[in-house]
Amino acid sequence: MTAQRSSGVTYTNSTGRTIIVAFTFSLGSHGQGHAYVDDVRVASARIYGGVEGAHQFACSFVVPNGSTYRTTNFAVFWAELR
């Protein structure tokens, strides 16, 4: 689903059942990313100064039917178990 999802966009789970979202944050030497379900932060990743290179952090979370979900930083991988 990576090509069908973008960071900063709010999506709604309208499948009729709970889903699991799995994705990977991609952060540079400074940055942070968060994931939200119904505007509640459920995952975070941060890189503080002095750490060179690109870094990736994987996470997953549950999204109940009818709930919204989004991320605040680019995801290089995104999958949804429906």
Short mmCIF file of the N, C-alpha and C atoms (twelve columns), coordinates in Angstrom:
data_MODEL
# 
_entry.id   MODEL 
# 
loop_
_atom_site.group_PDB 
_atom_site.id 
_atom_site.type_symbol 
_atom_site.label_atom_id 
_atom_site.label_alt_id 
_atom_site.label_comp_id 
_atom_site.label_asym_id 
_atom_site.label_seq_id 
_atom_site.Cartn_x 
_atom_site.Cartn_y 
_atom_site.Cartn_z 
_atom_site.pdbx_PDB_model_num 
ATOM 1   N N  . MET A 1  0.814   -1.204 0.000  1 
ATOM 2   C CA . MET A 1  0.000   0.000  0.000  1 
ATOM 3   C C  . MET A 1  0.850   1.256  0.000  1 
ATOM 4   N N  . THR A 2  2.164   1.136  -0.001 1 
ATOM 5   C CA . THR A 2  3.034   2.301  0.088  1 
ATOM 6   C C  . THR A 2  2.694   3.343  -0.972 1 
ATOM 7   N N  . ALA A 3  2.459   2.930  -2.190 1 
ATOM 8   C CA . ALA A 3  2.165   3.868  -3.271 1 
ATOM 9   C C  . ALA A 3  0.803   4.536  -3.099 1 
ATOM 10  N N  . GLN A 4  -0.067  3.970  -2.280 1 
ATOM 11  C CA . GLN A 4  -1.414  4.508  -2.105 1 
ATOM 12  C C  . GLN A 4  -1.566  5.366  -0.853 1 
ATOM 13  N N  . ARG A 5  -0.513  5.489  -0.051 1 
ATOM 14  C CA . ARG A 5  -0.588  6.228  1.206  1 
ATOM 15  C C  . ARG A 5  0.475   7.327  1.232  1 
ATOM 16  N N  . SER A 6  0.147   8.438  1.897  1 
ATOM 17  C CA . SER A 6  1.065   9.562  2.030  1 
ATOM 18  C C  . SER A 6  1.068   10.041 3.469  1 
ATOM 19  N N  . SER A 7  2.212   10.518 3.934  1 
ATOM 20  C CA . SER A 7  2.268   11.074 5.277  1 
ATOM 21  C C  . SER A 7  1.495   12.383 5.317  1 
ATOM 22  N N  . GLY A 8  0.966   12.709 6.479  1 
ATOM 23  C CA . GLY A 8  0.219   13.940 6.651  1 
ATOM 24  C C  . GLY A 8  -1.222  13.876 6.192  1 
ATOM 25  N N  . VAL A 9  -1.620  12.777 5.583  1 
ATOM 26  C CA . VAL A 9  -2.994  12.604 5.113  1 
ATOM 27  C C  . VAL A 9  -3.739  11.727 6.112  1 
ATOM 28  N N  . THR A 10 -4.937  12.127 6.467  1 
ATOM 29  C CA . THR A 10 -5.747  11.340 7.397  1 
ATOM 30  C C  . THR A 10 -6.615  10.365 6.609  1 
ATOM 31  N N  . TYR A 11 -6.535  9.097  6.993  1 
ATOM 32  C CA . TYR A 11 -7.326  8.042  6.360  1 
ATOM 33  C C  . TYR A 11 -8.329  7.514  7.373  1 
ATOM 34  N N  . THR A 12 -9.437  6.968  6.882  1 
ATOM 35  C CA . THR A 12 -10.466 6.391  7.742  1 
ATOM 36  C C  . THR A 12 -10.572 4.900  7.457  1 
ATOM 37  N N  . ASN A 13 -10.590 4.115  8.529  1 
ATOM 38  C CA . ASN A 13 -10.798 2.681  8.379  1 
ATOM 39  C C  . ASN A 13 -12.294 2.440  8.206  1 
ATOM 40  N N  . SER A 14 -12.714 2.194  6.979  1 
ATOM 41  C CA . SER A 14 -14.131 1.946  6.698  1 
ATOM 42  C C  . SER A 14 -14.346 0.521  6.197  1 
ATOM 43  N N  . THR A 15 -13.479 -0.398 6.648  1 
ATOM 44  C CA . THR A 15 -13.544 -1.792 6.195  1 
ATOM 45  C C  . THR A 15 -14.665 -2.580 6.857  1 
ATOM 46  N N  . GLY A 16 -15.176 -2.078 7.964  1 
ATOM 47  C CA . GLY A 16 -16.178 -2.829 8.709  1 
ATOM 48  C C  . GLY A 16 -15.570 -3.695 9.792  1 
ATOM 49  N N  . ARG A 17 -14.252 -3.662 9.909  1 
ATOM 50  C CA . ARG A 17 -13.559 -4.449 10.951 1 
ATOM 51  C C  . ARG A 17 -12.252 -3.751 11.326 1 
ATOM 52  N N  . THR A 18 -11.648 -4.203 12.393 1 
ATOM 53  C CA . THR A 18 -10.368 -3.668 12.844 1 
ATOM 54  C C  . THR A 18 -9.267  -4.063 11.871 1 
ATOM 55  N N  . ILE A 19 -8.317  -3.147 11.632 1 
ATOM 56  C CA . ILE A 19 -7.159  -3.451 10.795 1 
ATOM 57  C C  . ILE A 19 -5.877  -3.204 11.581 1 
ATOM 58  N N  . ILE A 20 -4.785  -3.758 11.091 1 
ATOM 59  C CA . ILE A 20 -3.456  -3.477 11.630 1 
ATOM 60  C C  . ILE A 20 -2.660  -2.775 10.546 1 
ATOM 61  N N  . VAL A 21 -2.044  -1.666 10.902 1 
ATOM 62  C CA . VAL A 21 -1.201  -0.915 9.978  1 
ATOM 63  C C  . VAL A 21 0.254   -1.125 10.395 1 
ATOM 64  N N  . ALA A 22 1.091   -1.484 9.441  1 
ATOM 65  C CA . ALA A 22 2.526   -1.633 9.678  1 
ATOM 66  C C  . ALA A 22 3.245   -0.731 8.692  1 
ATOM 67  N N  . PHE A 23 4.204   0.050  9.168  1 
ATOM 68  C CA . PHE A 23 4.944   0.919  8.269  1 
ATOM 69  C C  . PHE A 23 6.331   1.198  8.831  1 
ATOM 70  N N  . THR A 24 7.172   1.787  8.001  1 
ATOM 71  C CA . THR A 24 8.543   2.124  8.375  1 
ATOM 72  C C  . THR A 24 8.773   3.614  8.167  1 
ATOM 73  N N  . PHE A 25 9.161   4.319  9.245  1 
ATOM 74  C CA . PHE A 25 9.587   5.711  9.149  1 
ATOM 75  C C  . PHE A 25 10.961  5.756  8.513  1 
ATOM 76  N N  . SER A 26 11.235  6.755  7.699  1 
ATOM 77  C CA . SER A 26 12.574  7.009  7.192  1 
ATOM 78  C C  . SER A 26 12.985  8.401  7.632  1 
ATOM 79  N N  . LEU A 27 14.012  8.482  8.478  1 
ATOM 80  C CA . LEU A 27 14.450  9.756  9.038  1 
ATOM 81  C C  . LEU A 27 15.911  9.995  8.711  1 
ATOM 82  N N  . GLY A 28 16.274  11.244 8.488  1 
ATOM 83  C CA . GLY A 28 17.665  11.610 8.254  1 
ATOM 84  C C  . GLY A 28 18.413  11.752 9.566  1 
ATOM 85  N N  . SER A 29 19.462  12.577 9.574  1 
ATOM 86  C CA . SER A 29 20.281  12.723 10.773 1 
ATOM 87  C C  . SER A 29 19.584  13.544 11.857 1 
ATOM 88  N N  . HIS A 30 18.540  14.272 11.511 1 
ATOM 89  C CA . HIS A 30 17.708  15.001 12.472 1 
ATOM 90  C C  . HIS A 30 16.271  14.804 12.032 1 
ATOM 91  N N  . GLY A 31 15.402  14.476 12.920 1 
ATOM 92  C CA . GLY A 31 14.001  14.369 12.529 1 
ATOM 93  C C  . GLY A 31 13.189  13.551 13.491 1 
ATOM 94  N N  . GLN A 32 11.907  13.569 13.239 1 
ATOM 95  C CA . GLN A 32 10.991  12.784 14.051 1 
ATOM 96  C C  . GLN A 32 9.774   12.425 13.232 1 
ATOM 97  N N  . GLY A 33 9.109   11.372 13.618 1 
ATOM 98  C CA . GLY A 33 7.885   10.944 12.964 1 
ATOM 99  C C  . GLY A 33 6.937   10.386 14.007 1 
ATOM 100 N N  . HIS A 34 5.668   10.527 13.760 1 
ATOM 101 C CA . HIS A 34 4.649   10.055 14.694 1 
ATOM 102 C C  . HIS A 34 3.519   9.386  13.914 1 
ATOM 103 N N  . ALA A 35 2.820   8.496  14.579 1 
ATOM 104 C CA . ALA A 35 1.614   7.889  14.024 1 
ATOM 105 C C  . ALA A 35 0.476   8.158  15.001 1 
ATOM 106 N N  . TYR A 36 -0.704  8.408  14.434 1 
ATOM 107 C CA . TYR A 36 -1.868  8.745  15.241 1 
ATOM 108 C C  . TYR A 36 -3.069  7.894  14.842 1 
ATOM 109 N N  . VAL A 37 -3.863  7.524  15.837 1 
ATOM 110 C CA . VAL A 37 -5.172  6.917  15.621 1 
ATOM 111 C C  . VAL A 37 -6.168  7.810  16.354 1 
ATOM 112 N N  . ASP A 38 -7.136  8.329  15.628 1 
ATOM 113 C CA . ASP A 38 -8.115  9.265  16.198 1 
ATOM 114 C C  . ASP A 38 -7.420  10.408 16.947 1 
ATOM 115 N N  . ASP A 39 -6.349  10.937 16.365 1 
ATOM 116 C CA . ASP A 39 -5.570  12.053 16.925 1 
ATOM 117 C C  . ASP A 39 -4.884  11.733 18.253 1 
ATOM 118 N N  . VAL A 40 -4.756  10.463 18.588 1 
ATOM 119 C CA . VAL A 40 -3.984  10.030 19.752 1 
ATOM 120 C C  . VAL A 40 -2.682  9.438  19.232 1 
ATOM 121 N N  . ARG A 41 -1.546  9.946  19.692 1 
ATOM 122 C CA . ARG A 41 -0.259  9.435  19.223 1 
ATOM 123 C C  . ARG A 41 -0.051  8.013  19.733 1 
ATOM 124 N N  . VAL A 42 0.201   7.093  18.805 1 
ATOM 125 C CA . VAL A 42 0.378   5.683  19.147 1 
ATOM 126 C C  . VAL A 42 1.788   5.181  18.850 1 
ATOM 127 N N  . ALA A 43 2.604   5.977  18.142 1 
ATOM 128 C CA . ALA A 43 3.982   5.585  17.839 1 
ATOM 129 C C  . ALA A 43 4.799   6.830  17.566 1 
ATOM 130 N N  . SER A 44 6.091   6.779  17.945 1 
ATOM 131 C CA . SER A 44 7.012   7.886  17.705 1 
ATOM 132 C C  . SER A 44 8.395   7.360  17.388 1 
ATOM 133 N N  . ALA A 45 9.117   8.108  16.569 1 
ATOM 134 C CA . ALA A 45 10.520  7.822  16.283 1 
ATOM 135 C C  . ALA A 45 11.233  9.164  16.200 1 
ATOM 136 N N  . ARG A 46 12.420  9.254  16.835 1 
ATOM 137 C CA . ARG A 46 13.176  10.514 16.821 1 
ATOM 138 C C  . ARG A 46 14.655  10.233 16.642 1 
ATOM 139 N N  . ILE A 47 15.292  11.111 15.889 1 
ATOM 140 C CA . ILE A 47 16.750  11.109 15.754 1 
ATOM 141 C C  . ILE A 47 17.234  12.473 16.227 1 
ATOM 142 N N  . TYR A 48 18.170  12.471 17.153 1 
ATOM 143 C CA . TYR A 48 18.726  13.712 17.663 1 
ATOM 144 C C  . TYR A 48 20.026  14.023 16.940 1 
ATOM 145 N N  . GLY A 49 20.459  15.273 17.000 1 
ATOM 146 C CA . GLY A 49 21.663  15.732 16.329 1 
ATOM 147 C C  . GLY A 49 22.879  14.862 16.609 1 
ATOM 148 N N  . GLY A 50 23.753  14.800 15.626 1 
ATOM 149 C CA . GLY A 50 24.996  14.061 15.791 1 
ATOM 150 C C  . GLY A 50 24.947  12.640 15.280 1 
ATOM 151 N N  . VAL A 51 23.797  12.159 14.901 1 
ATOM 152 C CA . VAL A 51 23.676  10.810 14.375 1 
ATOM 153 C C  . VAL A 51 23.557  10.932 12.861 1 
ATOM 154 N N  . GLU A 52 24.631  10.614 12.150 1 
ATOM 155 C CA . GLU A 52 24.666  10.797 10.701 1 
ATOM 156 C C  . GLU A 52 23.999  9.647  9.962  1 
ATOM 157 N N  . GLY A 53 23.513  9.935  8.759  1 
ATOM 158 C CA . GLY A 53 22.971  8.895  7.894  1 
ATOM 159 C C  . GLY A 53 21.459  8.838  7.917  1 
ATOM 160 N N  . ALA A 54 20.945  7.910  7.160  1 
ATOM 161 C CA . ALA A 54 19.502  7.680  7.103  1 
ATOM 162 C C  . ALA A 54 19.142  6.549  8.059  1 
ATOM 163 N N  . HIS A 55 18.025  6.695  8.715  1 
ATOM 164 C CA . HIS A 55 17.610  5.716  9.717  1 
ATOM 165 C C  . HIS A 55 16.158  5.332  9.458  1 
ATOM 166 N N  . GLN A 56 15.852  4.068  9.667  1 
ATOM 167 C CA . GLN A 56 14.490  3.588  9.481  1 
ATOM 168 C C  . GLN A 56 14.004  2.913  10.762 1 
ATOM 169 N N  . PHE A 57 12.733  3.148  11.073 1 
ATOM 170 C CA . PHE A 57 12.125  2.605  12.268 1 
ATOM 171 C C  . PHE A 57 10.791  1.972  11.893 1 
ATOM 172 N N  . ALA A 58 10.606  0.726  12.226 1 
ATOM 173 C CA . ALA A 58 9.371   0.014  11.904 1 
ATOM 174 C C  . ALA A 58 8.420   0.053  13.097 1 
ATOM 175 N N  . CYS A 59 7.138   0.150  12.802 1 
ATOM 176 C CA . CYS A 59 6.137   0.075  13.868 1 
ATOM 177 C C  . CYS A 59 4.824   -0.436 13.285 1 
ATOM 178 N N  . SER A 60 3.937   -0.824 14.166 1 
ATOM 179 C CA . SER A 60 2.598   -1.246 13.752 1 
ATOM 180 C C  . SER A 60 1.610   -0.834 14.835 1 
ATOM 181 N N  . PHE A 61 0.364   -0.700 14.425 1 
ATOM 182 C CA . PHE A 61 -0.666  -0.310 15.376 1 
ATOM 183 C C  . PHE A 61 -2.031  -0.765 14.879 1 
ATOM 184 N N  . VAL A 62 -2.979  -0.860 15.811 1 
ATOM 185 C CA . VAL A 62 -4.342  -1.321 15.537 1 
ATOM 186 C C  . VAL A 62 -5.226  -0.101 15.270 1 
ATOM 187 N N  . VAL A 63 -6.079  -0.229 14.254 1 
ATOM 188 C CA . VAL A 63 -7.027  0.839  13.924 1 
ATOM 189 C C  . VAL A 63 -8.437  0.237  13.936 1 
ATOM 190 N N  . PRO A 64 -9.257  0.599  14.920 1 
ATOM 191 C CA . PRO A 64 -10.626 0.083  14.958 1 
ATOM 192 C C  . PRO A 64 -11.441 0.574  13.766 1 
ATOM 193 N N  . ASN A 65 -12.487 -0.157 13.431 1 
ATOM 194 C CA . ASN A 65 -13.381 0.264  12.356 1 
ATOM 195 C C  . ASN A 65 -13.951 1.646  12.677 1 
ATOM 196 N N  . GLY A 66 -13.974 2.526  11.679 1 
ATOM 197 C CA . GLY A 66 -14.508 3.872  11.848 1 
ATOM 198 C C  . GLY A 66 -13.505 4.883  12.364 1 
ATOM 199 N N  . SER A 67 -12.326 4.436  12.791 1 
ATOM 200 C CA . SER A 67 -11.308 5.339  13.312 1 
ATOM 201 C C  . SER A 67 -10.458 5.918  12.190 1 
ATOM 202 N N  . THR A 68 -9.836  7.062  12.469 1 
ATOM 203 C CA . THR A 68 -8.919  7.687  11.517 1 
ATOM 204 C C  . THR A 68 -7.484  7.370  11.916 1 
ATOM 205 N N  . TYR A 69 -6.563  7.454  10.936 1 
ATOM 206 C CA . TYR A 69 -5.154  7.205  11.210 1 
ATOM 207 C C  . TYR A 69 -4.298  7.983  10.228 1 
ATOM 208 N N  . ARG A 70 -3.083  8.354  10.683 1 
ATOM 209 C CA . ARG A 70 -2.156  9.122  9.851  1 
ATOM 210 C C  . ARG A 70 -0.750  9.041  10.420 1 
ATOM 211 N N  . THR A 71 0.217   9.420  9.611  1 
ATOM 212 C CA . THR A 71 1.603   9.554  10.059 1 
ATOM 213 C C  . THR A 71 2.079   10.960 9.732  1 
ATOM 214 N N  . THR A 72 3.137   11.407 10.412 1 
ATOM 215 C CA . THR A 72 3.638   12.765 10.195 1 
ATOM 216 C C  . THR A 72 4.972   12.787 9.476  1 
ATOM 217 N N  . ASN A 73 5.491   11.656 9.099  1 
ATOM 218 C CA . ASN A 73 6.743   11.623 8.360  1 
ATOM 219 C C  . ASN A 73 6.648   10.526 7.314  1 
ATOM 220 N N  . PHE A 74 7.453   10.642 6.292  1 
ATOM 221 C CA . PHE A 74 7.368   9.725  5.162  1 
ATOM 222 C C  . PHE A 74 7.577   8.277  5.580  1 
ATOM 223 N N  . ALA A 75 6.742   7.423  5.092  1 
ATOM 224 C CA . ALA A 75 6.869   5.987  5.326  1 
ATOM 225 C C  . ALA A 75 7.394   5.331  4.051  1 
ATOM 226 N N  . VAL A 76 8.507   4.610  4.145  1 
ATOM 227 C CA . VAL A 76 9.065   3.940  2.964  1 
ATOM 228 C C  . VAL A 76 8.382   2.604  2.702  1 
ATOM 229 N N  . PHE A 77 7.689   2.099  3.707  1 
ATOM 230 C CA . PHE A 77 6.930   0.856  3.571  1 
ATOM 231 C C  . PHE A 77 5.635   1.026  4.340  1 
ATOM 232 N N  . TRP A 78 4.532   0.599  3.761  1 
ATOM 233 C CA . TRP A 78 3.234   0.702  4.423  1 
ATOM 234 C C  . TRP A 78 2.410   -0.500 4.027  1 
ATOM 235 N N  . ALA A 79 1.884   -1.225 5.001  1 
ATOM 236 C CA . ALA A 79 1.024   -2.378 4.732  1 
ATOM 237 C C  . ALA A 79 -0.155  -2.324 5.693  1 
ATOM 238 N N  . GLU A 80 -1.278  -2.835 5.238  1 
ATOM 239 C CA . GLU A 80 -2.460  -2.917 6.073  1 
ATOM 240 C C  . GLU A 80 -3.023  -4.324 6.047  1 
ATOM 241 N N  . LEU A 81 -3.144  -4.915 7.225  1 
ATOM 242 C CA . LEU A 81 -3.770  -6.233 7.364  1 
ATOM 243 C C  . LEU A 81 -5.251  -5.986 7.582  1 
ATOM 244 N N  . ARG A 82 -6.039  -6.356 6.588  1 
ATOM 245 C CA . ARG A 82 -7.477  -6.061 6.620  1 
ATOM 246 C C  . ARG A 82 -8.302  -7.316 6.802  1 
# 
